[in-house]
Coordinates of C-alpha atoms in Angstrom, one line a residue:
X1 CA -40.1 -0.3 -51.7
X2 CA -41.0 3.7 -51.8
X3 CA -37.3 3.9 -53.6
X4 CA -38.2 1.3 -56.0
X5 CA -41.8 3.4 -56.8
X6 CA -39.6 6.5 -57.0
X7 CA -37.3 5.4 -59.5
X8 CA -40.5 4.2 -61.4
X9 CA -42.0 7.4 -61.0
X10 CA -38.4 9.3 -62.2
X11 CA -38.4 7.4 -65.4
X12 CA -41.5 7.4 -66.3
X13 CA -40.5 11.0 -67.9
X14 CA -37.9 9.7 -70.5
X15 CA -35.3 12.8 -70.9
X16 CA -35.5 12.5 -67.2
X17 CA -33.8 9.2 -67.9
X18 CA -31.6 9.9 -70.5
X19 CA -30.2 13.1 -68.4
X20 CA -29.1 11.1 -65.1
X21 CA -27.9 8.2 -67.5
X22 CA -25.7 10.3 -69.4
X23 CA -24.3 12.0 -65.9
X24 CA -23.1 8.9 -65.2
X25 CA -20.2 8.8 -67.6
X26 CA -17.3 11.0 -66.6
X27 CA -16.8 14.2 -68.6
X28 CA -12.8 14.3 -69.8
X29 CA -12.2 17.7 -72.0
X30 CA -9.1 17.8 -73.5
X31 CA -7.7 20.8 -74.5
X32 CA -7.0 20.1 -78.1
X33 CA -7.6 17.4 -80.9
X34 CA -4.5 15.2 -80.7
X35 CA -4.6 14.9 -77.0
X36 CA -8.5 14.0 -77.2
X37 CA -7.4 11.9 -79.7
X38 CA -5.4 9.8 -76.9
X39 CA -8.7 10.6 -74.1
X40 CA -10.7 8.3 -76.6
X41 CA -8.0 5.9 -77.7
X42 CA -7.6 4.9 -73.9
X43 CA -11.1 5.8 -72.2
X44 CA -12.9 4.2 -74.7
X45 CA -17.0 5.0 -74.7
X46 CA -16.8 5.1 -70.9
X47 CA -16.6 8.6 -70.9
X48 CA -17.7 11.6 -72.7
X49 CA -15.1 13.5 -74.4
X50 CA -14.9 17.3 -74.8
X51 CA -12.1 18.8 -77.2
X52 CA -12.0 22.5 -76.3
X53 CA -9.6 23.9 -79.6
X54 CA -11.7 22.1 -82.4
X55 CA -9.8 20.3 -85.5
X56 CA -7.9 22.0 -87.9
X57 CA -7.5 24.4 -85.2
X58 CA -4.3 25.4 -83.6
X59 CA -3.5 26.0 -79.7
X60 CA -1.7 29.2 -80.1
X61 CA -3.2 32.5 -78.7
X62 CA -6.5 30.5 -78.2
X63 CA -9.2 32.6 -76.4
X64 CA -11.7 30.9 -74.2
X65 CA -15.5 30.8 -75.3
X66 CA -18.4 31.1 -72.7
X67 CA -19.2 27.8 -74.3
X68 CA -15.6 26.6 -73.2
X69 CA -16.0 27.7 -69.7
X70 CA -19.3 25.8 -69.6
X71 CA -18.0 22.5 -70.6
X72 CA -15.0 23.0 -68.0
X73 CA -17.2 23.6 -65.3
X74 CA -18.9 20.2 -65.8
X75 CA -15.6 18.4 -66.4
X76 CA -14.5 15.2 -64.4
X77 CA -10.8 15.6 -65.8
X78 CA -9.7 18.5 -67.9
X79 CA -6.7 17.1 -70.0
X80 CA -3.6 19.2 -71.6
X81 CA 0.0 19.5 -72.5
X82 CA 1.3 21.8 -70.5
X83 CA 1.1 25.2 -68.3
X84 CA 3.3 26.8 -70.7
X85 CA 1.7 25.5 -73.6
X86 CA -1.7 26.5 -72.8
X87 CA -1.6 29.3 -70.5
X88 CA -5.3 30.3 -71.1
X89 CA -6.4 26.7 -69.3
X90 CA -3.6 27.5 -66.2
X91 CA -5.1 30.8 -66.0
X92 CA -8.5 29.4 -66.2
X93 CA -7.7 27.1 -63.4
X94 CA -6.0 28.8 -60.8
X95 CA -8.9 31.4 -61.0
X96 CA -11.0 29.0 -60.6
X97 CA -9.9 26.9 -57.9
X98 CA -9.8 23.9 -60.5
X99 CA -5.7 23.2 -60.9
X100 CA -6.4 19.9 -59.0
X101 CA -9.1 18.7 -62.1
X102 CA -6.4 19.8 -64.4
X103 CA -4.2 16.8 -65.7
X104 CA -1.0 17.9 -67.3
X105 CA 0.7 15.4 -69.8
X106 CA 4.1 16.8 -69.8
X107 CA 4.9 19.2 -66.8
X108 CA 3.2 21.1 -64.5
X109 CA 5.6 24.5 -63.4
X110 CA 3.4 27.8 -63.7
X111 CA 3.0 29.2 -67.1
X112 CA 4.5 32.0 -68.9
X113 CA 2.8 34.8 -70.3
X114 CA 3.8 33.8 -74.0
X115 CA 4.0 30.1 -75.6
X116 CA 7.2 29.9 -77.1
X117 CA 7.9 27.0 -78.7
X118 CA 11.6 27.4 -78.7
X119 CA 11.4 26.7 -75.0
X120 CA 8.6 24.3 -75.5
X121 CA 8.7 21.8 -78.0
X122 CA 5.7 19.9 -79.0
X123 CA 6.0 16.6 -77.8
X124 CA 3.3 14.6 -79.8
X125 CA 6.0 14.9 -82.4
X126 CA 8.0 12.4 -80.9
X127 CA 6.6 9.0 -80.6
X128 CA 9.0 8.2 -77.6
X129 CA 7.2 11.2 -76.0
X130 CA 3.8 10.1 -76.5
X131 CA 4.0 7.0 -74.6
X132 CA 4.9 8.4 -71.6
X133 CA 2.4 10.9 -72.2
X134 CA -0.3 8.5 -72.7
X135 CA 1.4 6.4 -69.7
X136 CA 0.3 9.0 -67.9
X137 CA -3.3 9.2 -69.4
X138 CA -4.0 6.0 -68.4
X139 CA -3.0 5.7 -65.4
X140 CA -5.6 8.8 -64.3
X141 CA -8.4 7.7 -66.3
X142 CA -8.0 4.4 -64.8
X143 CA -8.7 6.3 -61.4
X144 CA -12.1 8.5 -62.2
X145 CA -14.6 5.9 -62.0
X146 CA -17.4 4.8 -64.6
X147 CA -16.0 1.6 -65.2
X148 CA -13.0 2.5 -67.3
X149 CA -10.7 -0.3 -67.9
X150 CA -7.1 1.6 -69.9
X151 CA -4.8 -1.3 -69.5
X152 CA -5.9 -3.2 -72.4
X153 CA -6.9 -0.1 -75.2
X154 CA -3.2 1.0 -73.6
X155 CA -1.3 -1.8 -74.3
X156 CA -2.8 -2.0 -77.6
X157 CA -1.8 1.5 -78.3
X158 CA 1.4 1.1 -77.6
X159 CA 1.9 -0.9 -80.3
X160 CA 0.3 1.4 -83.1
X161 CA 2.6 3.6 -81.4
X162 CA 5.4 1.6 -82.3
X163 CA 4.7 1.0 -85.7
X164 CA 4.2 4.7 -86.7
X165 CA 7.7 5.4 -85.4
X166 CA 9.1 2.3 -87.0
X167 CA 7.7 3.2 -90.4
X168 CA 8.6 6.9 -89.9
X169 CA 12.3 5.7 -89.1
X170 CA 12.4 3.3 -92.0
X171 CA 11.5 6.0 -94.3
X172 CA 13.8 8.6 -93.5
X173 CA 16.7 6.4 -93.2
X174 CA 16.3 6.3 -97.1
X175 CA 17.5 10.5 -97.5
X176 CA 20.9 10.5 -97.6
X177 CA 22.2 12.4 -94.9
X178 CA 23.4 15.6 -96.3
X179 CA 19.3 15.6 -97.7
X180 CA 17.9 15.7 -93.8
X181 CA 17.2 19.2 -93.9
X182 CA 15.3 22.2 -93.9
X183 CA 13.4 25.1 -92.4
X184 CA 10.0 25.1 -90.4
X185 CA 8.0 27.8 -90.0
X186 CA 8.5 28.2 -86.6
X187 CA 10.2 26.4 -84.2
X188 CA 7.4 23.2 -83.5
X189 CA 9.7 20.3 -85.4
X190 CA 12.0 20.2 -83.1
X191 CA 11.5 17.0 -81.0
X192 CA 10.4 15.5 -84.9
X193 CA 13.4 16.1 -86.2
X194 CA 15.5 14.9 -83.2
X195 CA 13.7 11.2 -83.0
X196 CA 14.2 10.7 -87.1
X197 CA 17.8 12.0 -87.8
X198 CA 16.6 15.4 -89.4
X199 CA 17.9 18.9 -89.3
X200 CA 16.2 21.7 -88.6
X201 CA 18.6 24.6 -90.1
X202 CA 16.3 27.5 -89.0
X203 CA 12.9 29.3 -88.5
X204 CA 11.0 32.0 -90.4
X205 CA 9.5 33.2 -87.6
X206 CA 12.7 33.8 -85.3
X207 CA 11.1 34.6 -82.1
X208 CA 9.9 31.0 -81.5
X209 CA 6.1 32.1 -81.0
X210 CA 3.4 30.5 -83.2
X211 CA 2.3 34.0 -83.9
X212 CA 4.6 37.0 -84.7
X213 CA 4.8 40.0 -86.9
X214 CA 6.2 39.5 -90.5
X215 CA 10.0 39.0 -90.6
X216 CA 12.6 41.3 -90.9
X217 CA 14.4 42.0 -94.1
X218 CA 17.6 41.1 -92.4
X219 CA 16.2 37.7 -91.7
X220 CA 15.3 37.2 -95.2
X221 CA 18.8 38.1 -96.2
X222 CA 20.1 35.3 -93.5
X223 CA 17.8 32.1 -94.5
X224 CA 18.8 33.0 -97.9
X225 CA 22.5 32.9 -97.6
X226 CA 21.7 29.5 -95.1
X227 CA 19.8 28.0 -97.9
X228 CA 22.4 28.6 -100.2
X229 CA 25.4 27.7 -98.1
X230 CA 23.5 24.1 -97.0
X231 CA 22.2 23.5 -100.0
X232 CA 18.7 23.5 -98.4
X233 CA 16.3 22.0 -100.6
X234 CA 13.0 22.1 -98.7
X235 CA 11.1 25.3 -96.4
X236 CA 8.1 23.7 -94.3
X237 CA 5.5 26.1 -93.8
X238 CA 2.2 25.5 -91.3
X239 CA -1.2 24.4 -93.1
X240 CA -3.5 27.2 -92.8
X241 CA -0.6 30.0 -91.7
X242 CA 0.0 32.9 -94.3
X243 CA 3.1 31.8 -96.5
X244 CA 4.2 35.0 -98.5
X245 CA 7.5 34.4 -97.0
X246 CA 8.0 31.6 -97.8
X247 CA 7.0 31.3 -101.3
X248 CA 9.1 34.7 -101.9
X249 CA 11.9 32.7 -100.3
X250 CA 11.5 29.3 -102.4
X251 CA 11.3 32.0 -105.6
X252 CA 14.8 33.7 -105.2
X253 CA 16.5 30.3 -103.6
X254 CA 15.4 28.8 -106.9
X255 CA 13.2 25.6 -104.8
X256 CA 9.6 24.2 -105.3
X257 CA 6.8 26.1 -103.4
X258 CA 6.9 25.8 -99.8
X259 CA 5.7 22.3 -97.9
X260 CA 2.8 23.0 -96.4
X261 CA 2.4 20.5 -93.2
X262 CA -0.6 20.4 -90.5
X263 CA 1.5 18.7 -87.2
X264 CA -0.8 21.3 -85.0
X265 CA -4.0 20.3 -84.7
X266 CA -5.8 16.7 -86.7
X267 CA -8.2 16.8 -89.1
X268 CA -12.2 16.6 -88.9
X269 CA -13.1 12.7 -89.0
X270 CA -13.1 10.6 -92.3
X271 CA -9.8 12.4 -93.8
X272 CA -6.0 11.9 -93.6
X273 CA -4.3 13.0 -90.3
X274 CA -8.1 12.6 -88.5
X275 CA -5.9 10.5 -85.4
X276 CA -2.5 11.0 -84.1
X277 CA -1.0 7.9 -86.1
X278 CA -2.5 9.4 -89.1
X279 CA -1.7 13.1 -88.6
X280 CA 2.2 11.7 -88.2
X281 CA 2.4 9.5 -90.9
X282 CA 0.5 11.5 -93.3
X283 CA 3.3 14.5 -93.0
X284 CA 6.0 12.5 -92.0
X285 CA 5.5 10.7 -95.7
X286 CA 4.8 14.2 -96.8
X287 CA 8.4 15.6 -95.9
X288 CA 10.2 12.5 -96.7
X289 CA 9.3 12.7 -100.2
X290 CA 10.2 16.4 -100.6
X291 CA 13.5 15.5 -99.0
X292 CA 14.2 12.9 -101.4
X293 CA 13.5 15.6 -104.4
X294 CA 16.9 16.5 -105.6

């Protein structure tokens, strides 16, 4: 009975209410858009979901907020890619005594002081990747209470998965071979390129970071003379990245202006590439109809 008049009593004062029901759900932050993408997909409205890199924003050399930190500190599960992809969360977490809250989708070995993408592919690229990746998801959220039920939204999810990568592989199978390839600006396409029969004939940024100093005038010279040699026809660049390369080197190869793709980070809700499945086919339809320009 005095617990019954105490809960009375607590709830009389509304935001009292609204505080203790909201601490009920599970906090999962994620540390970028595409995997919250997945955290929602799966978890559902079970949980509340924190992205810490917002949308059109990229992982690379990411700097933690205070804001950040505060939303990590209240976090049930803390979600990412890998220690090697985001070495600001392992850092965060071993100096914090949180590497146990920290879920990693694809590996778990310490990081390195410097992402490089060359040695680290980005998996989301690859739809075979994904669901084990999300495998993985589901299986954890299914374990952190509030009720959350991932077999079904997974199952389900699967499929979608499927039909991006069916669609993806039906349209590329229409470039003629010799047509499957080009240059990224750095070295994130791999795994992409792999899963849909396309080449990836080199990098402007030749050191495999996200970030590096401008190229060298040698290395100009060299993805010249490969463009030339392949008969390259199409130089991707990354949306929101400076492109002076490569627009001076689609103006003396003679090719449209550079391709400008986004498969980093999606886009803020309501527009193309605002999910995963979106983000994919939106550049994957992208690229297959600048391969197909002769």
């Amino acid at each position: 009975m005095l617990r019954f008049f105490a809960a009375l009593i607590f709830c009389a004062t509304p935001w009292l209410c609204g505080q203790a029901y909201a601490q009920e759900k599970p906090v999962v932050v994620s540390s970028f858009s595409i995997i919250e993408d997945w955290v929602q997909v799966i978890g559902g409205k079970r949980l509340e979901s924190i992205s810490i890199v917002p949308r059109r924003s990229e992982a690379h050399g990411f700097q933690l907020s205070p804001r950040n930190v505060k939303d990590l500190r209240r976090a049930t599960l803390i979600v990412a890619l890998s220690p090697e992809f985001e070495p600001w969360l392992a850092a965060w977490g071993k100096a914090n005594q949180r590497t146990h809250s920290i879920l990693w989708l694809h590996g778990g070995a310490e990081a390195h002081a410097e992402h490089n993408c060359t040695d680290i592919p980005h998996d989301w690229t690859d739809p075979n990747e994904v669901k084990k990746m999300v495998k993985t998801l589901a299986e954890r959220l299914q374990k952190i209470g509030g009720g959350i039920d991932t077999q079904n939204s997974y199952q389900q999810y699967l499929k979608e998965i499927d039909s991006v990568d069916n669609e993806l592989g039906r349209l590329f199978r229409q470039v003629a071979p010799d047509q499957r390839v080009f240059i990224s600006q750095h070295a994130n396409l791999g795994h992409f390129a792999k899963r849909f029969g396309l080449t990836v004939a080199g990098t402007i940024i030749a050191s495999g970071s996200g970030e590096s100093a401008d190229p060298s005038a040698r290395h100009f010279s060299d993805l010249l003379a490969l463009i030339r040699k392949q008969k390259i026809r199409v130089i991707v660049t990354d949306a929101g990245q400076n492109d002076a390369f490569a627009r001076r080197l689609t103006e003396d190869a003679g090719l449209p202006p550079p391709l400008s793709l986004s498969f980093e980070y999606l886009e803020p809700p309501g527009r193309p590439g605002d999910t995963w499945s979106s983000m994919m086919l939106t550049n994957g339809k992208r690229l297959h109809e600048a391969l197909l320009i002769k």
